[in-house]
PDB file of C-alpha atoms in Angstrom:
ATOM      1  CA  UNK B   1      94.424 -21.798   0.542  1.00 71.00           C
ATOM      2  CA  UNK B   2      97.586 -24.270   0.534  1.00 75.00           C
ATOM      3  CA  UNK B   3      99.129 -21.956  -2.046  1.00 82.00           C
ATOM      4  CA  UNK B   4      97.970 -18.832  -0.283  1.00 80.00           C
ATOM      5  CA  UNK B   5      99.384 -20.197   2.765  1.00 77.00           C
ATOM      6  CA  UNK B   6     102.803 -20.976   1.517  1.00 77.00           C
ATOM      7  CA  UNK B   7     102.672 -17.798  -0.389  1.00 82.00           C
ATOM      8  CA  UNK B   8     102.321 -16.280   3.049  1.00 77.00           C
ATOM      9  CA  UNK B   9     104.897 -18.276   4.661  1.00 77.00           C
ATOM     10  CA  UNK B  10     107.419 -17.233   1.861  1.00 79.00           C
ATOM     11  CA  UNK B  11     106.665 -14.067   1.809  1.00 81.00           C
ATOM     12  CA  UNK B  12     107.468 -13.834   5.680  1.00 77.00           C
ATOM     13  CA  UNK B  13     111.113 -15.809   5.538  1.00 79.00           C
ATOM     14  CA  UNK B  14     111.677 -12.684   3.093  1.00 81.00           C
ATOM     15  CA  UNK B  15     110.543  -9.829   5.353  1.00 80.00           C
ATOM     16  CA  UNK B  16     112.383 -11.569   8.876  1.00 81.00           C
ATOM     17  CA  UNK B  17     114.555  -8.775  10.750  1.00 83.00           C
ATOM     18  CA  UNK B  18     117.857  -9.952  11.062  1.00 84.00           C
ATOM     19  CA  UNK B  19     118.123  -9.719  14.689  1.00 85.00           C
ATOM     20  CA  UNK B  20     115.654  -8.363  17.525  1.00 86.00           C
ATOM     21  CA  UNK B  21     112.496  -9.118  18.877  1.00 88.00           C
ATOM     22  CA  UNK B  22     110.951  -8.701  15.379  1.00 84.00           C
ATOM     23  CA  UNK B  23     113.294 -11.616  14.247  1.00 84.00           C
ATOM     24  CA  UNK B  24     111.780 -13.726  16.627  1.00 87.00           C
ATOM     25  CA  UNK B  25     108.370 -13.269  15.846  1.00 85.00           C
ATOM     26  CA  UNK B  26     108.912 -13.472  12.387  1.00 82.00           C
ATOM     27  CA  UNK B  27     110.599 -16.743  12.136  1.00 85.00           C
ATOM     28  CA  UNK B  28     108.221 -17.862  14.484  1.00 85.00           C
ATOM     29  CA  UNK B  29     105.452 -17.442  11.869  1.00 82.00           C
ATOM     30  CA  UNK B  30     107.523 -18.914   9.164  1.00 83.00           C
ATOM     31  CA  UNK B  31     108.171 -22.417  11.144  1.00 84.00           C
ATOM     32  CA  UNK B  32     104.590 -22.365  12.188  1.00 85.00           C
ATOM     33  CA  UNK B  33     103.480 -22.712   8.668  1.00 83.00           C
ATOM     34  CA  UNK B  34     104.298 -25.774   7.956  1.00 83.00           C
ATOM     35  CA  UNK B  35     103.430 -27.058  10.983  1.00 86.00           C
ATOM     36  CA  UNK B  36     100.323 -26.123  10.284  1.00 84.00           C
ATOM     37  CA  UNK B  37      99.753 -27.443   6.942  1.00 85.00           C
ATOM     38  CA  UNK B  38     100.952 -30.652   8.085  1.00 84.00           C
ATOM     39  CA  UNK B  39      98.671 -30.732  11.094  1.00 84.00           C
ATOM     40  CA  UNK B  40      95.732 -30.212   8.836  1.00 83.00           C
ATOM     41  CA  UNK B  41      96.605 -32.554   6.189  1.00 86.00           C
ATOM     42  CA  UNK B  42      96.722 -35.316   8.814  1.00 86.00           C
ATOM     43  CA  UNK B  43      93.461 -34.440  10.605  1.00 87.00           C
ATOM     44  CA  UNK B  44      91.741 -34.584   6.961  1.00 89.00           C
ATOM     45  CA  UNK B  45      88.138 -36.612   6.878  1.00 92.00           C
ATOM     46  CA  UNK B  46      88.472 -39.309   4.160  1.00 91.00           C
ATOM     47  CA  UNK B  47      85.736 -41.145   4.978  1.00 92.00           C
ATOM     48  CA  UNK B  48      83.473 -43.169   6.878  1.00 93.00           C
ATOM     49  CA  UNK B  49      82.419 -46.490   8.337  1.00 92.00           C
ATOM     50  CA  UNK B  50      79.656 -48.474   9.990  1.00 91.00           C
ATOM     51  CA  UNK B  51      79.623 -51.490  11.636  1.00 90.00           C
ATOM     52  CA  UNK B  52      77.428 -53.436  14.287  1.00 87.00           C
ATOM     53  CA  UNK B  53      78.538 -51.201  16.951  1.00 88.00           C
ATOM     54  CA  UNK B  54      80.384 -47.975  15.815  1.00 91.00           C
ATOM     55  CA  UNK B  55      80.965 -45.324  13.437  1.00 93.00           C
ATOM     56  CA  UNK B  56      84.646 -44.951  12.488  1.00 96.00           C
ATOM     57  CA  UNK B  57      85.888 -41.542  10.948  1.00 95.00           C
ATOM     58  CA  UNK B  58      88.527 -42.303   8.813  1.00 95.00           C
ATOM     59  CA  UNK B  59      91.459 -39.961   9.134  1.00 93.00           C
ATOM     60  CA  UNK B  60      95.345 -40.216   6.664  1.00 90.00           C
ATOM     61  CA  UNK B  61      96.603 -42.200   9.370  1.00 93.00           C
ATOM     62  CA  UNK B  62      93.960 -43.551  11.697  1.00 93.00           C
ATOM     63  CA  UNK B  63      89.930 -43.780  12.333  1.00 95.00           C
ATOM     64  CA  UNK B  64      88.516 -42.155  15.126  1.00 94.00           C
ATOM     65  CA  UNK B  65      85.648 -44.402  16.994  1.00 94.00           C
ATOM     66  CA  UNK B  66      82.588 -43.107  17.787  1.00 92.00           C
ATOM     67  CA  UNK B  67      80.214 -46.045  19.876  1.00 89.00           C
ATOM     68  CA  UNK B  68      76.700 -46.006  18.192  1.00 86.00           C
ATOM     69  CA  UNK B  69      75.411 -48.411  20.116  1.00 80.00           C
ATOM     70  CA  UNK B  70      72.850 -46.388  21.886  1.00 83.00           C
ATOM     71  CA  UNK B  71      72.119 -43.850  19.396  1.00 89.00           C
ATOM     72  CA  UNK B  72      68.398 -42.309  19.891  1.00 91.00           C
ATOM     73  CA  UNK B  73      68.288 -39.973  17.004  1.00 94.00           C
ATOM     74  CA  UNK B  74      69.791 -39.454  13.257  1.00 95.00           C
ATOM     75  CA  UNK B  75      68.330 -37.272  10.584  1.00 96.00           C
ATOM     76  CA  UNK B  76      70.238 -35.405   7.955  1.00 96.00           C
ATOM     77  CA  UNK B  77      70.245 -31.565   7.962  1.00 96.00           C
ATOM     78  CA  UNK B  78      72.223 -29.311   5.502  1.00 95.00           C
ATOM     79  CA  UNK B  79      71.911 -26.435   7.834  1.00 95.00           C
ATOM     80  CA  UNK B  80      73.372 -28.264  11.015  1.00 95.00           C
ATOM     81  CA  UNK B  81      76.499 -26.384  10.963  1.00 94.00           C
ATOM     82  CA  UNK B  82      75.103 -23.036  10.409  1.00 95.00           C
ATOM     83  CA  UNK B  83      75.569 -20.285  13.161  1.00 94.00           C
ATOM     84  CA  UNK B  84      78.092 -23.085  14.975  1.00 96.00           C
ATOM     85  CA  UNK B  85      81.181 -21.333  16.876  1.00 96.00           C
ATOM     86  CA  UNK B  86      84.359 -23.286  16.712  1.00 96.00           C
ATOM     87  CA  UNK B  87      85.644 -24.194  20.676  1.00 96.00           C
ATOM     88  CA  UNK B  88      88.237 -26.040  19.455  1.00 94.00           C
ATOM     89  CA  UNK B  89      89.572 -27.891  16.160  1.00 90.00           C
ATOM     90  CA  UNK B  90      89.650 -27.111  12.750  1.00 88.00           C
ATOM     91  CA  UNK B  91      88.064 -24.471  10.709  1.00 86.00           C
ATOM     92  CA  UNK B  92      88.110 -25.482   7.431  1.00 82.00           C
ATOM     93  CA  UNK B  93      92.087 -26.231   6.585  1.00 84.00           C
ATOM     94  CA  UNK B  94      90.936 -29.375   4.251  1.00 85.00           C
ATOM     95  CA  UNK B  95      88.393 -30.313   6.394  1.00 89.00           C
ATOM     96  CA  UNK B  96      86.132 -29.359   9.187  1.00 93.00           C
ATOM     97  CA  UNK B  97      87.055 -30.947  12.587  1.00 93.00           C
ATOM     98  CA  UNK B  98      86.525 -30.689  16.435  1.00 95.00           C
ATOM     99  CA  UNK B  99      84.459 -29.431  18.801  1.00 96.00           C
ATOM    100  CA  UNK B 100      81.794 -26.912  17.990  1.00 97.00           C
ATOM    101  CA  UNK B 101      78.753 -24.992  19.683  1.00 97.00           C
ATOM    102  CA  UNK B 102      75.522 -24.087  18.368  1.00 96.00           C
ATOM    103  CA  UNK B 103      72.142 -22.806  20.022  1.00 95.00           C
ATOM    104  CA  UNK B 104      70.179 -25.202  17.603  1.00 93.00           C
ATOM    105  CA  UNK B 105      72.588 -28.493  18.434  1.00 95.00           C
ATOM    106  CA  UNK B 106      74.062 -27.410  22.242  1.00 96.00           C
ATOM    107  CA  UNK B 107      78.116 -28.814  21.530  1.00 97.00           C
ATOM    108  CA  UNK B 108      79.119 -31.185  19.535  1.00 97.00           C
ATOM    109  CA  UNK B 109      81.621 -33.289  17.591  1.00 97.00           C
ATOM    110  CA  UNK B 110      82.192 -32.179  14.097  1.00 97.00           C
ATOM    111  CA  UNK B 111      83.506 -34.345  11.233  1.00 96.00           C
ATOM    112  CA  UNK B 112      83.103 -32.829   7.834  1.00 95.00           C
ATOM    113  CA  UNK B 113      84.328 -31.886   4.146  1.00 93.00           C
ATOM    114  CA  UNK B 114      80.862 -30.735   2.555  1.00 94.00           C
ATOM    115  CA  UNK B 115      78.887 -28.645   5.054  1.00 92.00           C
ATOM    116  CA  UNK B 116      75.471 -29.693   3.127  1.00 94.00           C
ATOM    117  CA  UNK B 117      75.660 -33.315   3.557  1.00 96.00           C
ATOM    118  CA  UNK B 118      75.648 -32.876   7.387  1.00 97.00           C
ATOM    119  CA  UNK B 119      74.071 -35.938   9.112  1.00 97.00           C
ATOM    120  CA  UNK B 120      73.520 -35.454  12.843  1.00 97.00           C
ATOM    121  CA  UNK B 121      73.570 -38.046  15.064  1.00 95.00           C
ATOM    122  CA  UNK B 122      72.730 -38.049  18.838  1.00 94.00           C
ATOM    123  CA  UNK B 123      73.346 -40.828  21.540  1.00 89.00           C
ATOM    124  CA  UNK B 124      74.503 -41.519  25.333  1.00 87.00           C
ATOM    125  CA  UNK B 125      77.777 -39.358  25.246  1.00 87.00           C
ATOM    126  CA  UNK B 126      76.613 -36.659  22.622  1.00 93.00           C
ATOM    127  CA  UNK B 127      75.695 -35.070  19.538  1.00 96.00           C
ATOM    128  CA  UNK B 128      77.740 -35.860  16.767  1.00 96.00           C
ATOM    129  CA  UNK B 129      77.863 -34.360  12.858  1.00 97.00           C
ATOM    130  CA  UNK B 130      79.108 -35.912   9.807  1.00 97.00           C
ATOM    131  CA  UNK B 131      79.150 -35.332   6.371  1.00 96.00           C
ATOM    132  CA  UNK B 132      78.995 -38.769   4.233  1.00 96.00           C
ATOM    133  CA  UNK B 133      79.201 -38.764   0.669  1.00 94.00           C
ATOM    134  CA  UNK B 134      75.244 -40.008   0.176  1.00 95.00           C
ATOM    135  CA  UNK B 135      73.500 -38.628   3.276  1.00 96.00           C
ATOM    136  CA  UNK B 136      70.572 -41.343   2.697  1.00 95.00           C
ATOM    137  CA  UNK B 137      72.788 -44.341   1.851  1.00 94.00           C
ATOM    138  CA  UNK B 138      74.618 -43.528   5.644  1.00 94.00           C
ATOM    139  CA  UNK B 139      71.057 -43.048   6.864  1.00 94.00           C
ATOM    140  CA  UNK B 140      69.551 -46.205   5.653  1.00 93.00           C
ATOM    141  CA  UNK B 141      72.228 -48.183   6.374  1.00 92.00           C
ATOM    142  CA  UNK B 142      72.560 -46.645  10.250  1.00 91.00           C
ATOM    143  CA  UNK B 143      68.987 -47.149  10.646  1.00 89.00           C
ATOM    144  CA  UNK B 144      68.964 -50.546   9.724  1.00 90.00           C
ATOM    145  CA  UNK B 145      71.956 -51.461  12.346  1.00 89.00           C
ATOM    146  CA  UNK B 146      70.091 -49.015  15.078  1.00 88.00           C
ATOM    147  CA  UNK B 147      66.428 -49.467  14.313  1.00 87.00           C
ATOM    148  CA  UNK B 148      65.249 -47.697  17.531  1.00 84.00           C
ATOM    149  CA  UNK B 149      66.856 -44.456  16.525  1.00 85.00           C
ATOM    150  CA  UNK B 150      64.653 -42.028  15.796  1.00 86.00           C
ATOM    151  CA  UNK B 151      64.566 -39.284  12.967  1.00 85.00           C
ATOM    152  CA  UNK B 152      64.757 -35.410  13.445  1.00 77.00           C
ATOM    153  CA  UNK B 153      62.526 -34.504  16.504  1.00 72.00           C
ATOM    154  CA  UNK B 154      60.971 -31.321  14.387  1.00 64.00           C
ATOM    155  CA  UNK B 155      59.096 -33.892  11.845  1.00 59.00           C
ATOM    156  CA  UNK B 156      56.564 -36.294  11.481  1.00 46.00           C
ATOM    157  CA  UNK B 157      57.613 -40.064  12.568  1.00 46.00           C
ATOM    158  CA  UNK B 158      59.487 -41.777   9.852  1.00 47.00           C
ATOM    159  CA  UNK B 159      58.208 -45.160   8.366  1.00 46.00           C
ATOM    160  CA  UNK B 160      59.977 -48.094   8.951  1.00 45.00           C
ATOM    161  CA  UNK B 161      63.131 -48.861   5.952  1.00 45.00           C
ATOM    162  CA  UNK B 162      63.107 -51.419   3.957  1.00 45.00           C
ATOM    163  CA  UNK B 163      66.012 -54.152   4.398  1.00 42.00           C
ATOM    164  CA  UNK B 164      68.459 -53.519   1.568  1.00 44.00           C
ATOM    165  CA  UNK B 165      71.760 -53.000   2.219  1.00 44.00           C
ATOM    166  CA  UNK B 166      73.653 -49.952   0.824  1.00 44.00           C
ATOM    167  CA  UNK B 167      77.417 -49.372   0.253  1.00 49.00           C
ATOM    168  CA  UNK B 168      78.797 -46.037   2.179  1.00 52.00           C
ATOM    169  CA  UNK B 169      81.586 -43.784   2.256  1.00 50.00           C
TER     170      UNK B 169
END
C-alpha cells in the first residue's frame, strides 16, 4: 500500500499543470500524500498493555490510556467490526483506529491491526474494540484483574478463570 500511495504521489507530481486552478489542486494532492503517510505511521497500533486500572494502546510515540476500572463485559469476537462504518479515523493504512459505528455494537472506539483477533470491552464510558496478538491470554489477564467483567451477553455464563498470569502484547 505504501508503494501504491508513493507511486500515485510521484505520478501526480509529474503531471501537475504549470499554472491555473489545476496547478493549485495538483500541488495540494502531491503535498497531502506524504503528510497522510506520516500521520498514518504515527497512529500505528504497536501493542497493548494492561495494569490494575487501565488499558494502554501503544502507538509509535505515545500511548492512549483507556480506563478499565468499570469494565462490565469483555469477550472475543472475530466478527466485531464487520459491517461497521468509520465515523472518524484510519480505515486500514497500517492499522484501523478511530471512532466506528455498527448495528451490533453501536458507537465504539477501534484500535486494530488484525480484525480476526478482535476483543470487545464494554465499560461505563463506552465500547472499545482492540486486537491483541493473543486474544485468549489478554481476556484471561483482564478477567483476573477485573473479575466482575462478564463475557459475551449472547453466550452462556463463563466459569471463573484460574489465577495464572500470562504475558500480553
